[in-house]
Coordinates of C-alpha atoms and ligand atoms in Angstrom, one line a residue:
M1 CA 48.6 148.4 144.6
A2 CA 46.0 147.6 147.0
V3 CA 44.9 143.5 147.4
E4 CA 41.9 142.8 148.9
Y5 CA 41.1 139.8 151.2
D6 CA 38.6 138.0 153.3
V7 CA 41.0 138.2 156.1
V8 CA 44.4 139.2 157.3
I9 CA 46.0 138.3 160.4
L10 CA 47.9 140.2 162.4
G11 CA 51.0 138.4 163.3
G12 CA 52.3 135.2 162.0
G13 CA 52.8 133.1 165.3
T14 CA 51.7 129.8 166.1
G15 CA 47.7 131.8 166.9
G16 CA 48.0 133.2 163.5
Y17 CA 49.7 130.6 161.7
V18 CA 47.3 127.5 162.7
T19 CA 44.3 130.8 162.1
A20 CA 45.4 131.1 158.5
V21 CA 45.0 127.4 158.0
R22 CA 41.9 127.6 159.7
A23 CA 40.8 130.2 157.6
A24 CA 42.3 128.3 154.3
Q25 CA 40.1 125.8 155.1
L26 CA 37.5 127.1 154.8
G27 CA 38.0 128.5 151.5
L28 CA 38.9 132.4 152.7
K29 CA 41.4 134.2 150.6
T30 CA 44.2 134.4 153.7
A31 CA 47.1 137.1 154.4
I32 CA 50.1 137.1 157.1
V33 CA 51.6 139.3 158.1
E34 CA 54.7 139.0 159.8
K35 CA 57.8 141.5 160.9
D36 CA 60.3 138.5 161.7
S37 CA 59.8 134.7 161.4
L38 CA 56.8 132.6 161.3
G39 CA 56.3 130.7 164.1
G40 CA 56.9 133.5 166.6
T41 CA 57.6 133.5 170.3
C42 CA 56.1 129.8 170.8
L43 CA 58.6 128.5 167.6
H44 CA 61.5 131.3 167.8
K45 CA 61.5 132.4 171.7
G46 CA 59.2 130.1 174.1
C47 CA 57.9 126.2 174.2
I48 CA 60.0 124.8 171.6
P49 CA 63.4 126.4 172.1
T50 CA 63.5 126.6 176.3
K51 CA 61.5 122.6 176.0
A52 CA 64.8 121.7 173.7
L53 CA 66.9 123.1 176.8
L54 CA 65.4 121.1 179.4
K55 CA 65.7 118.0 177.2
S56 CA 69.3 119.1 177.4
A57 CA 69.1 119.1 181.3
S58 CA 67.0 116.5 182.0
V59 CA 69.1 114.1 179.5
Y60 CA 72.0 115.6 181.2
Q61 CA 71.0 114.8 184.8
E62 CA 69.5 111.0 183.7
V63 CA 73.2 110.1 182.5
K64 CA 74.4 112.1 186.0
N65 CA 72.2 108.9 188.1
A66 CA 72.6 106.3 185.5
H67 CA 74.7 105.1 188.5
Q68 CA 71.2 104.6 190.3
Y69 CA 69.8 102.3 186.7
G70 CA 73.0 100.1 186.8
V71 CA 74.6 102.5 183.8
N72 CA 78.6 103.4 184.8
V73 CA 79.0 106.5 183.2
E74 CA 83.4 107.6 183.9
K75 CA 83.1 110.6 182.9
T76 CA 79.9 113.7 182.5
G77 CA 80.2 117.0 181.1
F78 CA 77.0 119.3 180.0
D79 CA 78.4 121.8 176.5
I80 CA 76.0 124.4 176.8
T81 CA 77.1 125.0 172.7
K82 CA 76.5 121.8 171.5
A83 CA 72.6 122.7 173.5
M84 CA 72.1 125.6 172.0
E85 CA 73.3 124.6 168.6
R86 CA 70.8 121.5 168.9
K87 CA 68.0 123.8 170.3
N88 CA 69.0 126.2 166.7
N89 CA 68.1 122.8 164.4
I90 CA 64.9 121.8 166.0
I91 CA 63.7 125.0 165.0
D92 CA 64.6 125.2 161.6
S93 CA 63.1 121.8 161.4
L94 CA 60.1 123.4 162.5
H95 CA 60.4 126.6 160.6
N96 CA 60.8 124.7 158.0
G97 CA 58.1 122.2 158.5
V98 CA 55.7 125.8 158.9
S99 CA 57.2 127.4 155.8
S100 CA 55.7 124.7 153.7
L101 CA 52.2 124.0 155.7
I102 CA 51.7 127.9 155.0
K103 CA 53.3 127.5 151.0
R104 CA 50.6 124.1 150.7
E105 CA 47.3 125.9 152.2
K106 CA 48.6 129.0 149.2
I107 CA 48.0 131.6 152.5
D108 CA 49.9 134.9 151.3
V109 CA 53.3 136.2 154.1
Y110 CA 53.5 139.5 154.2
N111 CA 57.1 139.8 155.5
G112 CA 57.2 142.9 156.5
Y113 CA 56.0 145.0 159.3
G114 CA 51.4 145.2 159.5
R115 CA 49.8 148.6 161.4
I116 CA 46.1 148.7 161.3
L117 CA 44.9 152.0 159.1
G118 CA 41.4 153.9 159.9
P119 CA 38.4 154.9 157.5
S120 CA 40.3 155.7 153.9
I121 CA 40.5 155.6 150.5
F122 CA 41.1 151.4 150.1
S123 CA 38.1 151.3 152.6
P124 CA 35.7 153.6 154.2
M125 CA 35.7 151.0 157.6
S126 CA 38.9 150.4 159.7
G127 CA 41.0 147.6 158.8
S128 CA 43.5 147.7 155.9
I129 CA 46.5 146.8 156.5
S130 CA 49.4 148.8 155.9
V131 CA 52.5 146.6 154.9
E132 CA 55.9 147.9 155.2
Y133 CA 59.6 146.8 154.8
K134 CA 63.0 148.0 155.8
G135 CA 64.6 149.9 153.6
E136 CA 63.8 151.6 150.2
A137 CA 61.0 148.8 149.3
E138 CA 57.2 150.1 149.2
N139 CA 54.4 149.9 150.9
D140 CA 51.9 147.1 150.0
I141 CA 48.6 148.1 151.2
L142 CA 45.6 144.5 152.1
V143 CA 42.4 145.6 152.4
P144 CA 40.6 143.0 154.1
K145 CA 37.0 141.9 154.8
N146 CA 38.3 140.8 157.8
V147 CA 41.4 141.7 160.3
I148 CA 42.7 138.5 163.4
I149 CA 44.8 140.7 165.3
A150 CA 47.6 137.5 166.6
T151 CA 50.6 139.8 167.7
G152 CA 51.9 138.4 171.0
S153 CA 53.5 139.1 173.9
S154 CA 57.1 140.7 175.4
P155 CA 59.4 140.1 178.4
R156 CA 57.0 142.8 181.0
A157 CA 60.8 145.2 183.1
I158 CA 60.7 146.2 186.4
P159 CA 60.8 150.4 185.9
G160 CA 64.4 151.3 186.6
F161 CA 65.6 148.1 186.3
E162 CA 65.7 147.2 182.4
A163 CA 67.6 144.6 181.1
D164 CA 70.1 145.2 179.2
G165 CA 71.0 141.8 177.4
D166 CA 74.8 141.1 179.6
Q167 CA 74.2 140.7 183.5
I168 CA 70.1 141.4 183.5
I169 CA 68.9 139.2 181.0
T170 CA 65.0 138.1 179.9
S171 CA 63.8 134.7 178.7
D172 CA 64.7 135.9 175.0
H173 CA 68.6 136.9 175.9
A174 CA 68.9 133.5 178.2
L175 CA 67.7 131.5 174.7
Q176 CA 71.3 133.2 173.2
L177 CA 73.8 132.1 176.2
E178 CA 76.7 130.7 175.0
T179 CA 78.6 130.3 178.6
L180 CA 76.6 129.4 181.4
P181 CA 77.1 131.9 184.6
S182 CA 77.8 129.8 187.9
S183 CA 75.4 131.4 189.6
I184 CA 71.4 133.3 189.2
V185 CA 69.2 135.5 190.4
I186 CA 65.7 134.9 188.7
V187 CA 62.5 137.6 189.9
G188 CA 59.6 135.6 189.6
A189 CA 58.4 132.1 190.4
G190 CA 56.0 132.1 187.3
V191 CA 56.5 129.9 184.6
I192 CA 58.8 131.5 182.2
G193 CA 61.1 131.4 186.2
I194 CA 60.7 128.0 187.4
E195 CA 61.2 126.7 183.6
W196 CA 64.4 128.0 183.6
A197 CA 65.3 128.2 187.3
T198 CA 65.3 123.7 185.9
F199 CA 67.3 124.1 183.2
F200 CA 69.8 126.2 184.9
H201 CA 69.9 124.3 188.4
D202 CA 69.8 121.1 185.9
V203 CA 73.6 122.3 184.4
G204 CA 75.0 122.8 187.4
V205 CA 74.3 127.0 187.9
Q206 CA 73.6 128.3 191.1
V207 CA 70.2 129.1 191.6
T208 CA 67.8 131.8 193.6
L209 CA 64.4 132.6 192.6
I210 CA 62.9 135.9 194.4
E211 CA 57.9 135.8 194.1
A212 CA 56.4 138.8 195.1
G213 CA 53.5 136.6 195.2
S214 CA 53.4 134.8 199.2
Q215 CA 52.9 132.0 196.6
I216 CA 55.4 130.6 194.2
L217 CA 53.4 130.6 190.1
P218 CA 50.6 132.6 192.0
S219 CA 47.3 130.6 189.6
V220 CA 48.2 127.4 190.4
D221 CA 46.0 125.2 192.9
K222 CA 47.7 126.6 196.4
E223 CA 48.7 122.2 197.3
V224 CA 50.6 121.6 194.4
A225 CA 52.5 125.2 194.1
E226 CA 53.7 123.9 197.7
E227 CA 54.7 120.5 196.6
M228 CA 56.9 121.7 194.0
K229 CA 58.7 124.5 195.6
R230 CA 59.3 121.6 198.4
L231 CA 60.8 119.6 195.8
L232 CA 62.6 123.1 194.2
K233 CA 64.1 123.8 197.8
R234 CA 65.0 120.1 198.0
K235 CA 67.1 120.2 194.8
G236 CA 69.0 122.8 195.9
I237 CA 67.4 126.0 194.7
H238 CA 67.0 128.9 197.0
I239 CA 63.5 130.6 197.1
Y240 CA 62.1 133.6 198.7
N241 CA 58.5 134.4 198.6
N242 CA 56.8 138.0 199.6
A243 CA 60.1 139.7 198.3
T244 CA 60.9 142.0 195.4
V245 CA 64.1 143.2 194.0
D246 CA 64.8 147.3 194.8
P247 CA 65.8 149.1 191.1
S248 CA 67.5 152.0 193.2
Q249 CA 70.0 148.9 195.1
V250 CA 71.6 147.6 192.2
V251 CA 75.3 147.7 191.6
K252 CA 76.7 145.8 188.3
N253 CA 80.4 144.8 189.0
K254 CA 82.4 143.9 186.7
D255 CA 82.0 139.7 186.7
E256 CA 79.2 140.0 189.0
V257 CA 75.7 141.8 190.3
N258 CA 75.2 143.2 194.1
L259 CA 71.1 143.2 194.8
T260 CA 69.3 144.3 197.9
V261 CA 65.6 141.9 198.2
Q262 CA 63.6 143.2 200.0
Q263 CA 61.3 141.4 202.4
Q264 CA 58.4 141.6 205.3
E265 CA 61.4 141.1 207.5
G266 CA 63.5 143.5 206.8
S267 CA 66.3 143.3 203.7
I268 CA 69.4 141.2 202.4
T269 CA 72.0 141.3 199.7
L270 CA 71.9 138.7 197.0
T271 CA 74.7 138.4 194.7
A272 CA 75.3 136.5 191.0
E273 CA 76.8 136.7 188.2
K274 CA 72.9 137.5 186.0
I275 CA 70.1 138.4 187.1
L276 CA 67.0 136.4 184.9
V277 CA 63.7 139.0 185.0
A278 CA 60.7 136.9 184.7
V279 CA 57.7 139.4 186.0
G280 CA 54.9 138.7 183.3
R281 CA 54.6 139.3 179.7
N282 CA 53.1 142.9 178.2
A283 CA 50.6 143.0 175.4
N284 CA 52.6 144.1 172.0
T285 CA 50.2 146.7 170.8
K286 CA 52.1 149.7 170.9
N287 CA 52.3 150.7 167.1
I288 CA 49.8 148.5 165.1
G289 CA 47.5 151.4 164.6
L290 CA 44.6 150.5 167.4
E291 CA 44.7 154.4 167.7
N292 CA 43.3 154.0 164.1
T293 CA 40.1 151.7 165.5
D294 CA 37.5 152.2 168.0
I295 CA 39.9 149.1 169.5
K296 CA 39.6 149.0 173.6
T297 CA 42.4 147.6 176.0
N298 CA 42.0 147.1 179.3
D299 CA 44.3 149.0 182.4
H300 CA 46.5 146.4 181.9
G301 CA 47.2 147.4 178.5
F302 CA 45.3 143.6 176.6
I303 CA 42.8 144.3 173.7
E304 CA 39.5 144.1 175.0
V305 CA 37.2 141.2 173.2
N306 CA 33.7 139.2 173.5
G307 CA 33.5 134.9 174.1
F308 CA 34.3 134.8 170.3
Y309 CA 37.6 137.0 170.6
Q310 CA 35.8 140.3 167.9
T311 CA 36.8 143.7 169.4
K312 CA 35.0 146.6 169.5
E313 CA 35.2 146.7 165.4
S314 CA 33.1 143.7 165.0
H315 CA 34.6 142.7 161.9
I316 CA 38.9 142.9 163.4
Y317 CA 39.2 140.1 165.8
A318 CA 42.3 139.5 168.4
I319 CA 43.9 136.3 169.8
G320 CA 46.2 135.2 172.1
D321 CA 48.8 137.0 174.6
V322 CA 47.6 139.9 173.2
N323 CA 43.8 139.9 174.2
G324 CA 45.3 139.1 178.2
G325 CA 43.6 135.1 178.2
K326 CA 45.4 132.5 178.3
Q327 CA 49.0 133.2 177.9
L328 CA 49.2 129.8 176.0
A329 CA 50.4 128.9 172.6
H330 CA 47.5 126.6 172.8
A331 CA 45.1 129.1 173.7
A332 CA 46.0 131.1 171.1
T333 CA 45.0 128.5 168.0
Y334 CA 41.9 127.2 170.2
E335 CA 41.0 131.1 170.2
G336 CA 41.5 131.4 166.6
S337 CA 39.8 128.8 165.4
V338 CA 36.8 130.1 167.3
A339 CA 37.7 133.3 165.8
V340 CA 37.9 132.3 162.3
E341 CA 35.1 129.9 162.8
H342 CA 32.7 133.0 163.7
L343 CA 33.6 135.4 161.2
H344 CA 32.8 133.1 158.5
G345 CA 29.5 132.1 159.9
K346 CA 29.6 129.3 161.9
Q347 CA 29.1 129.1 165.9
P348 CA 31.7 128.0 167.2
V349 CA 32.0 126.1 170.4
T350 CA 33.2 128.0 173.4
L351 CA 34.9 126.8 176.1
S352 CA 36.0 128.3 179.0
H353 CA 39.7 129.3 179.7
K354 CA 39.3 127.2 183.2
D355 CA 39.2 124.0 180.4
I356 CA 42.6 125.1 178.7
P357 CA 45.4 123.1 179.9
T358 CA 48.2 124.4 181.9
C359 CA 51.8 122.9 181.6
I360 CA 54.6 124.1 183.1
Y361 CA 58.0 122.3 182.8
G362 CA 59.9 122.4 185.5
S363 CA 61.3 119.2 187.2
P364 CA 58.9 118.3 188.8
Q365 CA 56.6 119.6 185.2
I366 CA 53.0 120.4 186.7
A367 CA 49.8 119.8 184.4
A368 CA 46.0 121.0 185.6
I369 CA 42.7 122.1 184.2
G370 CA 39.9 123.6 185.3
L371 CA 39.2 124.9 188.4
T372 CA 41.8 124.8 191.9
E373 CA 40.3 123.9 195.4
E374 CA 40.4 127.3 196.3
E375 CA 38.3 128.7 192.9
A376 CA 35.8 126.1 193.4
S377 CA 35.2 126.3 197.0
E378 CA 35.1 130.7 196.4
L379 CA 32.9 129.8 193.3
G380 CA 30.1 127.7 196.1
Y381 CA 31.2 123.7 195.6
E382 CA 30.9 121.6 197.4
V383 CA 33.6 120.0 196.7
Q384 CA 35.4 116.7 197.1
V385 CA 38.7 116.2 196.8
N386 CA 41.2 113.8 197.1
K387 CA 44.7 113.3 196.2
T388 CA 47.6 109.8 195.1
S389 CA 51.0 110.2 195.5
F390 CA 53.0 108.9 192.9
Q391 CA 55.0 106.6 195.3
S392 CA 51.4 104.9 195.0
I393 CA 52.1 104.0 190.6
G394 CA 54.4 101.0 189.5
K395 CA 55.4 102.4 186.5
A396 CA 57.0 105.7 188.9
H397 CA 59.2 103.4 190.5
V398 CA 60.1 102.0 187.2
N399 CA 61.2 105.3 186.5
G400 CA 63.1 105.9 189.2
E401 CA 60.8 109.0 190.1
V402 CA 58.5 108.7 192.9
N403 CA 57.7 112.8 193.9
G404 CA 54.8 114.5 193.3
F405 CA 50.4 113.3 193.3
A406 CA 47.8 114.0 191.1
K407 CA 44.8 115.8 193.1
I408 CA 40.8 115.1 192.0
I409 CA 38.1 118.2 192.4
L410 CA 34.6 117.1 192.1
D411 CA 31.2 118.9 192.6
K412 CA 30.0 116.2 195.6
E413 CA 26.9 116.9 194.7
S414 CA 26.6 116.1 190.8
D415 CA 29.7 113.9 190.6
D416 CA 31.3 116.8 188.4
L417 CA 34.8 117.1 187.4
L418 CA 36.3 120.3 188.5
G419 CA 39.9 120.1 188.3
I420 CA 42.5 117.8 188.4
H421 CA 45.8 119.1 189.3
M422 CA 49.9 117.1 189.3
V423 CA 52.7 117.4 190.2
G424 CA 55.1 115.3 188.7
E425 CA 58.0 114.1 186.9
H426 CA 55.7 113.3 182.8
V427 CA 52.5 115.5 184.6
T428 CA 52.2 117.3 180.7
E429 CA 51.9 114.4 179.0
L430 CA 48.9 113.1 181.2
I431 CA 47.0 116.1 181.0
G432 CA 46.0 115.5 177.6
Q433 CA 43.5 112.7 178.9
A434 CA 41.9 115.2 181.8
S435 CA 41.5 117.3 179.1
M436 CA 39.3 115.0 177.2
A437 CA 37.5 113.7 180.1
K438 CA 36.6 117.3 180.9
Y439 CA 35.6 118.6 177.5
F440 CA 32.6 115.2 177.4
D441 CA 32.0 116.5 181.2
G442 CA 33.3 113.4 182.8
S443 CA 32.1 112.4 186.2
G444 CA 34.2 110.8 189.0
L445 CA 32.9 107.3 188.8
E446 CA 33.3 107.7 184.4
I447 CA 36.9 108.6 185.2
S448 CA 37.7 106.2 187.4
E449 CA 35.6 103.1 185.2
V450 CA 38.0 104.0 181.9
I451 CA 40.8 101.1 182.2
Y452 CA 44.5 102.7 181.9
P453 CA 47.0 100.6 180.7
H454 CA 49.6 98.9 183.3
P455 CA 52.3 99.4 183.5
T456 CA 51.8 103.3 182.7
L457 CA 51.5 107.0 184.8
S458 CA 48.4 107.5 183.6
E459 CA 47.2 104.8 186.1
I460 CA 47.5 108.0 188.5
L461 CA 44.6 109.1 187.3
G462 CA 42.2 106.1 187.8
E463 CA 43.2 105.7 191.2
V464 CA 42.3 109.7 192.3
A465 CA 39.0 109.0 190.8
L466 CA 38.6 105.4 192.4
A467 CA 39.9 107.5 195.9
A468 CA 37.3 110.0 194.8
E469 CA 35.2 107.6 194.9
G470 CA 35.2 105.8 198.3
R471 CA 37.3 102.4 196.3
K472 CA 40.9 103.7 195.8
I473 CA 43.1 99.8 195.5
H474 CA 46.8 101.1 195.7
G475 CA 47.2 104.6 198.0
Ligands
NAD1 P1 53.4 135.0 185.0 O1 52.5 135.9 185.2 O2 53.2 133.5 185.6 O3 54.9 134.8 186.4 C1 55.2 135.5 187.4 C2 55.9 136.2 188.7 O4 56.7 136.7 188.4 C3 54.6 136.4 189.1 O5 54.9 135.3 190.0 C4 54.5 137.4 189.9 O6 54.1 137.6 191.4 C5 56.1 137.9 189.7 N1 55.7 138.7 189.8 C6 56.3 140.4 189.3 N2 56.4 141.7 189.7 C7 57.9 141.3 190.8 C8 59.0 141.1 191.2 N3 58.9 142.7 191.2 N4 59.5 141.3 191.6 C9 59.4 139.8 192.0 N5 58.4 138.8 191.7 C10 57.4 139.8 190.6 O7 54.9 135.0 183.7 P2 56.0 134.6 183.0 O8 56.8 133.6 184.0 O9 56.5 135.8 183.1 O10 55.5 134.1 182.0 C11 54.5 135.1 181.2 C12 53.7 134.2 180.8 O11 54.0 133.0 179.3 C13 52.5 133.3 181.1 O12 51.2 134.1 180.7 C14 53.6 132.0 181.3 O13 51.1 131.5 181.3 C15 53.2 131.9 179.7 N6 54.7 131.0 179.5 C16 53.7 129.8 179.3 C17 54.1 128.6 179.5 C18 53.8 127.5 179.5 O14 52.7 126.7 179.2 N7 55.0 126.5 179.5 C19 56.0 128.2 179.5 C20 55.7 130.3 179.6 C21 55.5 131.1 179.3

């Protein structure tokens, strides 16, 4: 039987389900097609579980260092089983919340595999969705006025060096570990590589990072990435830049893997119990029926979209990781909201991808919004750049976490805020304020005149803006 909808969303990850809620709020008859569980990568394999494990690792570190705060703890230990259990409970609880939300909004959920059909007996336009189920169940056919593709992404493999789920793993496998390895080599020092390097190191695993580029975290402001590298190395993480793995030189033994790493200076052999590959994520565009449409993908396999996230077929939109923008849950939900308002006939405000904040949950953390210093200079801005260290912030001393800094980039001519970049503990909790300043087109002067409560880490935003205005107090 064919069921008509105003909008069908293919993929019920964070991008998909939040978009569905917005569509329902606008009075649209809405359905989600999801092959696994509502919440997708972010809830089940990404943002939430990794942050839950990172929290366990940071508690372990705090307890180990408790004596510095006058607290005596006799015996410490890290229990991976308990940490995984806690992570799973958090996922379950949030998953229940999402399911209730979707019920409350009266959104239909089809728990099957969705494929886009071309023009057919159901509709003269492409975009009907066939929902396939495991077993004998007959397909459902959905006939929507609009489709939003939100099928997300999956870990990218290095050809010839594919994950086996045991000795060579991806972040998906790492979330299911039952025991901790004694050592791990992480290939790729991007966002996922850094977060897992932090987790494994902080729970006592020997960690080595292999990065092809000359900078870890290639998309991050150079100075911030350098500070991050310095602090990770100081913790004891080994980092090789300009280095790649030779897939033909990987030898798997019973308890360890030997791999050859090629650098400009020659090659070295490393041995570790496990290898984690984190070299980016590919769009999930295979087998969703794109060939039945005029939708175009770019050379990297991401779906091409315009500023309202419409594909070449204007009634079909693509949001989130699948369109190759910023692969972040909050980017996907923002894009979904723009798409659904646009298809409803509104003219949503659209932001540049640079105005979407970035958060990297290592220890320390990185948080940023806007242009990096390098990008601003390349765009021809004459920049005013200032930095303030957490050493000059009282609350950082109280916390015992004084590493890192905040950096502000202003347009020298107009004093407009171009970017704020931070590295240090808890900076991901501060970036919302910088995001607001950017949204309201804040200037250096305005940011310096805001009142920041004392003692809080947020004072670093005021201090760095004061420095830019030539009125710094501390630091
Ligand atoms: P990434 O693009 O951030 O990093 C991949 C890294 O691997 C790059 O530094 C790249 O230079 C390196 N690399 C590529 N091929 C290599 C090779 N053969 N050998 C060595 N190094 C190689 O990708 P990711 O870390 O896999 O993350 C995927 C996406 O998921 C990112 O867009 C990220 O923003 C997103 N994500 C975000 C968060 C967050 O917001 N906190 C957390 C996890 C993932």
